Amino acid sequence: MQPRIHEKIRNRPAMESLTASVAEIAKQMRTCIQCGTCTASCPNEFAMDLTPRQLWRRVQIGQPEEIFTSTTFSICSSCYCCTLRCPRGLPLTDIMSALKRVAAARMIPRYRQGVHFHKAFLDSVMRHGRVREMEFMALYFMSLKHPLEPFRYFALGMRLILRGKIHMQLPARRNKKLAALFVKAEDMEKHR
Amino acid sequence: MNYLYYPGCSLTGSAREYDVSTRALMALLGAELTEIEDWTCCGASAAEAVDPMLSLSLAGRNLALAETMSAGPDILVPCSACYLNLKRAEAAVREQGGALDDINTVLAGEGVIVNDNHHIRHLLDVLSRDVGADIIIGRRVRDLAGLAIAPYYGCQCLRPYAEFDDPENPASMEPLIAATGASVHRWSMGGKCCGASHMTTDRAVALELVGAILDAAAGADAVVTVCPMCQMNLEAFQLKISRQRRNKLDIPILYLPQLLGLSMGLPADTLALDLNLSNVGVFQN
Ligand code: SF4
Ligand code: SF4
């Protein structure tokens, strides 16, 4: 289920740490001249409530609530068009990813579905080294806790199964092929 | 022509026909592909979205494994998502900075180490620059004249690493399509985003993007792709999008090696055309 767009972030300590994260990200946006090239380049702009340019302004002046209640960062599909064209050469797609990671770490409502999607995927990779598509989707549906969600995929799932492209497999919880790599990478990321 | 080969997860599952047709085409062209032993997932977009170090480490593991093999140093990658992740790790390794040390610290636990001793190549890069249109023309046994083919590149083989094509106005597929005898469908959608994983997490947005692409393909006889995610998005939702837009948008979507293979006389089964989700009947006989 999509949370309401302007669901507020009310918890004060959480708000303070968000402000700090945004301040860190804002350093990279200092030279933005608000020209709007990013907005004009964005294929997803039609579905965003703040345009990319407006989002970058909120980042510059430090308004985490506006940033993380917007649809903008989560609707970025990382096409790199804005990065390619920004006259200031700002790595906008990577900065968008940084915002997504902040939202993911805090389970910001607007991004929850995306986080479940990524976590289910990585869970399957950690266990088998390669993603098992059927298992990954099963894990994703379980994490959504939304009983009707799987039915949106039923027809497509059947077409893939009939072509022998995916196989019925129950999640194999015991495999842990890349567990050590996952732990180590997470540890390194914290200390970078 | 010898390459190490990184198929990636999609090509072992939902994009099996991309794997089958790539191997068949490269074999016909006399290129030897050696699959990287014990390769694992590149991290896709998921690892980058959660933990950049995990993304670099997952990709780095495969680069390290590739370097232990005698074939290479070129690593052929058909999947654009894999290509981007492996390129990102390659760039970090090439900088020789802190990121390389960090990757190797993580990889130490796996008993491997990565150096700057490999070169990630997208399938389209290899087909357009190592093979080239002249070889396809020279080996053409079936002239596809009369067909108009729309080249669809998507994002990740073009951006942010502009290795072999213009990321604003890509054209590398055009001579290859022309080499089959077919004409190139003129459109501006070749490098537009298909919405990627929005198809799962923000479906309405993705349907809009794909709808616009399929609309613009009107007049073409097929669209060719070089990415499993683009392929899935363009072909699996045609019925739904047709209903939504009240317009019949069912067009064959082929992987580039399937199209080239057909013109070089490979049979439809060898190119696994029966696995495509769109109706590719016109190409099957
Ligand atoms: S294109 Fe770059 S400089 Fe222009 S508004 Fe966007 S981020 Fe700012
Ligand atoms: S990278 Fe994201 S924000 Fe930038 S143009 Fe693409 S979808 Fe829009």
XYZ file of N, CA, C and O in Angstrom, chain B residues 150-229:
320
model
N 13.077 -0.858 -34.703
C 13.345 0.272 -33.812
C 14.436 -0.108 -32.800
O 14.264 -1.061 -32.050
N 15.563 0.611 -32.802
C 16.627 0.311 -31.836
C 16.309 0.904 -30.471
O 16.070 2.102 -30.361
N 16.291 0.069 -29.444
C 16.044 0.571 -28.091
C 17.249 0.255 -27.202
O 17.595 -0.906 -27.005
N 17.884 1.290 -26.694
C 19.122 1.138 -25.924
C 18.879 1.134 -24.420
O 19.642 0.537 -23.665
N 17.835 1.880 -23.993
C 17.627 2.048 -22.561
C 18.679 2.963 -21.976
O 19.282 3.773 -22.692
N 18.917 2.852 -20.685
C 19.810 3.788 -19.991
C 21.202 3.239 -19.723
O 22.212 3.870 -20.012
N 21.244 2.057 -19.105
C 22.459 1.682 -18.394
C 23.640 1.310 -19.272
O 24.768 1.328 -18.811
N 23.411 0.976 -20.540
C 24.574 0.728 -21.400
C 25.126 2.047 -21.938
O 26.235 2.085 -22.467
N 24.365 3.124 -21.785
C 24.780 4.428 -22.313
C 25.273 5.378 -21.235
O 26.163 6.190 -21.464
N 24.652 5.316 -20.074
C 24.902 6.298 -19.025
C 25.112 5.602 -17.694
O 24.410 4.635 -17.428
N 25.953 6.044 -16.816
C 26.800 7.237 -16.945
C 28.121 6.958 -17.680
O 28.857 7.893 -17.939
N 28.417 5.710 -18.005
C 29.706 5.421 -18.649
C 29.535 5.413 -20.161
O 29.037 4.448 -20.733
N 29.935 6.518 -20.793
C 29.786 6.626 -22.250
C 30.992 5.971 -22.909
O 31.921 6.638 -23.320
N 30.959 4.650 -23.002
C 32.116 3.898 -23.487
C 32.155 3.776 -24.999
O 33.208 3.752 -25.598
N 30.988 3.556 -25.585
C 31.017 3.178 -27.004
C 29.941 3.862 -27.833
O 29.792 3.572 -29.018
N 29.172 4.748 -27.216
C 28.093 5.384 -27.966
C 27.826 6.750 -27.365
O 28.295 7.069 -26.274
N 27.050 7.565 -28.089
C 26.683 8.880 -27.604
C 25.506 8.728 -26.638
O 24.434 8.283 -27.051
N 25.680 9.096 -25.374
C 24.607 8.858 -24.399
C 23.367 9.710 -24.645
O 22.296 9.421 -24.111
N 23.499 10.777 -25.431
C 22.330 11.609 -25.766
C 21.635 11.101 -27.027
O 20.414 11.030 -27.083
N 22.419 10.775 -28.028
C 21.854 10.326 -29.299
C 22.506 9.026 -29.743
O 23.312 9.015 -30.672
N 22.155 7.946 -29.093
C 22.823 6.679 -29.402
C 22.549 6.234 -30.842
O 21.459 6.471 -31.364
N 23.543 5.618 -31.461
C 23.375 5.192 -32.854
C 24.082 3.871 -33.151
O 24.036 3.382 -34.279
N 24.714 3.269 -32.138
C 25.559 2.106 -32.421
C 24.782 0.921 -32.995
O 25.350 0.080 -33.691
N 23.480 0.841 -32.736
C 22.727 -0.305 -33.262
C 22.358 -0.137 -34.730
O 22.036 -1.109 -35.404
N 22.374 1.113 -35.212
C 21.835 1.357 -36.551
C 22.550 0.608 -37.666
O 21.894 -0.053 -38.486
N 23.892 0.649 -37.712
C 24.564 -0.105 -38.781
C 24.312 -1.617 -38.666
O 24.252 -2.302 -39.690
N 24.157 -2.110 -37.446
C 23.914 -3.547 -37.256
C 22.537 -3.928 -37.784
O 22.367 -4.962 -38.438
N 21.546 -3.077 -37.499
C 20.196 -3.339 -38.009
C 20.210 -3.259 -39.538
O 19.675 -4.130 -40.231
N 20.868 -2.225 -40.059
C 20.927 -2.060 -41.514
C 21.620 -3.262 -42.162
O 21.276 -3.662 -43.276
N 22.567 -3.846 -41.447
C 23.307 -4.993 -41.996
C 22.417 -6.210 -42.225
O 22.736 -7.076 -43.037
N 21.279 -6.263 -41.540
C 20.370 -7.400 -41.741
C 19.477 -7.178 -42.967
O 18.703 -8.052 -43.336
N 19.563 -5.982 -43.559
C 18.701 -5.647 -44.689
C 17.483 -4.849 -44.258
O 16.820 -4.219 -45.069
N 17.169 -4.881 -42.975
C 16.017 -4.135 -42.456
C 16.328 -2.646 -42.433
O 17.494 -2.239 -42.485
N 15.270 -1.836 -42.360
C 15.502 -0.404 -42.213
C 15.386 -0.021 -40.747
O 14.795 -0.748 -39.946
N 15.984 1.104 -40.393
C 15.964 1.571 -39.001
C 14.760 2.479 -38.801
O 14.587 3.454 -39.527
N 13.910 2.129 -37.843
C 12.756 2.972 -37.501
C 13.287 4.249 -36.847
O 14.027 4.195 -35.878
N 12.919 5.398 -37.396
C 13.424 6.660 -36.838
C 12.545 7.084 -35.677
O 11.346 7.244 -35.822
N 13.146 7.257 -34.526
C 12.392 7.742 -33.374
C 13.358 8.359 -32.376
O 14.580 8.259 -32.545
N 12.800 9.006 -31.347
C 13.681 9.663 -30.386
C 13.659 8.912 -29.045
O 14.132 9.423 -28.044
N 13.078 7.702 -29.047
C 12.883 7.003 -27.777
C 13.999 6.005 -27.448
O 13.940 5.343 -26.416
N 14.983 5.877 -28.311
C 16.006 4.845 -28.139
C 16.706 4.868 -26.790
O 16.995 3.832 -26.216
N 16.967 6.067 -26.279
C 17.707 6.164 -25.019
C 16.831 6.589 -23.854
O 17.334 6.994 -22.805
N 15.498 6.509 -24.037
C 14.577 6.906 -22.960
C 14.441 5.783 -21.935
O 14.500 4.608 -22.283
N 14.180 6.154 -20.721
C 14.089 5.174 -19.630
C 12.785 4.367 -19.699
O 11.719 4.914 -19.977
N 12.884 3.060 -19.438
C 11.689 2.199 -19.435
C 11.060 2.118 -18.048
O 10.074 1.421 -17.838
N 11.664 2.805 -17.071
C 11.107 2.784 -15.727
C 11.780 1.777 -14.809
O 11.588 1.797 -13.605
N 12.541 0.866 -15.404
C 13.305 -0.113 -14.630
C 12.424 -0.789 -13.575
O 11.321 -1.213 -13.878
N 12.863 -0.854 -12.342
C 12.116 -1.625 -11.335
C 10.855 -0.917 -10.852
O 10.128 -1.437 -10.018
N 10.565 0.270 -11.390
C 9.266 0.883 -11.113
C 8.129 -0.064 -11.479
O 7.038 0.051 -10.953
N 8.384 -0.957 -12.449
C 7.320 -1.857 -12.878
C 6.830 -2.668 -11.678
O 5.692 -3.109 -11.640
N 7.675 -2.862 -10.677
C 7.250 -3.555 -9.471
C 6.851 -2.587 -8.361
O 5.843 -2.796 -7.698
N 7.615 -1.515 -8.178
C 7.390 -0.682 -6.995
C 6.512 0.546 -7.256
O 5.911 1.076 -6.329
N 6.457 1.040 -8.484
C 5.622 2.198 -8.835
C 5.016 1.947 -10.206
O 5.317 2.632 -11.174
N 4.164 0.939 -10.272
C 3.769 0.437 -11.590
C 3.135 1.481 -12.509
O 3.416 1.509 -13.699
N 2.280 2.350 -11.949
C 1.592 3.315 -12.811
C 2.602 4.178 -13.565
O 2.406 4.514 -14.740
N 3.688 4.541 -12.891
C 4.703 5.390 -13.514
C 5.378 4.630 -14.662
O 5.547 5.148 -15.773
N 5.738 3.378 -14.397
C 6.418 2.588 -15.426
C 5.510 2.351 -16.630
O 5.953 2.426 -17.777
N 4.230 2.102 -16.370
C 3.307 1.848 -17.487
C 3.213 3.074 -18.396
O 3.082 2.966 -19.610
N 3.298 4.239 -17.799
C 3.259 5.480 -18.565
C 4.505 5.602 -19.459
O 4.402 5.921 -20.646
N 5.673 5.306 -18.880
C 6.921 5.416 -19.647
C 6.944 4.407 -20.791
O 7.284 4.736 -21.925
N 6.575 3.164 -20.471
C 6.605 2.123 -21.492
C 5.544 2.399 -22.556
O 5.783 2.218 -23.758
N 4.372 2.903 -22.113
C 3.314 3.242 -23.058
C 3.806 4.242 -24.102
O 3.550 4.092 -25.300
N 4.527 5.251 -23.654
C 5.031 6.274 -24.578
C 6.028 5.665 -25.568
O 6.057 6.030 -26.750
N 6.825 4.718 -25.085
C 7.809 4.075 -25.968
C 7.093 3.216 -27.018
O 7.395 3.288 -28.213
N 6.124 2.428 -26.556
C 5.400 1.562 -27.491
C 4.611 2.394 -28.506
O 4.535 2.053 -29.690
N 4.035 3.506 -28.044
C 3.331 4.411 -28.961
C 4.263 4.868 -30.084
O 3.893 4.863 -31.253
N 5.459 5.261 -29.679
C 6.412 5.815 -30.649
C 6.963 4.743 -31.582
O 7.544 5.046 -32.619
N 6.788 3.481 -31.205
C 7.275 2.398 -32.060
C 6.275 2.086 -33.175
O 6.547 1.254 -34.046
N 5.120 2.765 -33.172
C 4.103 2.504 -34.206
C 4.728 2.681 -35.584
O 5.427 3.661 -35.836
N 4.489 1.709 -36.443
C 5.084 1.755 -37.776
C 6.290 0.842 -37.898
O 6.669 0.436 -38.994
N 6.895 0.508 -36.770
C 8.021 -0.434 -36.804
C 7.475 -1.859 -36.761
O 6.358 -2.093 -36.293
N 8.267 -2.818 -37.253
C 7.845 -4.226 -37.208
C 8.349 -4.924 -35.957
O 7.873 -5.990 -35.605
N 9.337 -4.344 -35.310
C 9.847 -4.900 -34.057
C 10.718 -3.865 -33.378
O 11.190 -2.916 -34.012
N 10.891 -4.046 -32.076
C 11.849 -3.244 -31.317
C 12.959 -4.205 -30.896
O 12.666 -5.333 -30.498
N 14.212 -3.777 -30.996
C 15.288 -4.628 -30.465
C 15.882 -3.995 -29.219
O 16.032 -2.783 -29.131
N 16.220 -4.854 -28.252
C 16.758 -4.377 -26.978
C 18.098 -5.049 -26.688
O 18.458 -6.051 -27.322
N 18.799 -4.503 -25.707
C 20.058 -5.103 -25.252
C 20.082 -5.181 -23.732
O 21.142 -5.064 -23.118
N 18.919 -5.353 -23.114
C 18.849 -5.363 -21.653
C 17.627 -6.161 -21.211
O 16.522 -5.933 -21.703
N 17.806 -7.104 -20.276
C 16.690 -7.933 -19.827
C 15.561 -7.140 -19.179
O 14.391 -7.484 -19.322
N 15.913 -6.063 -18.469
C 14.857 -5.323 -17.790
C 14.038 -4.528 -18.804
O 12.811 -4.502 -18.744
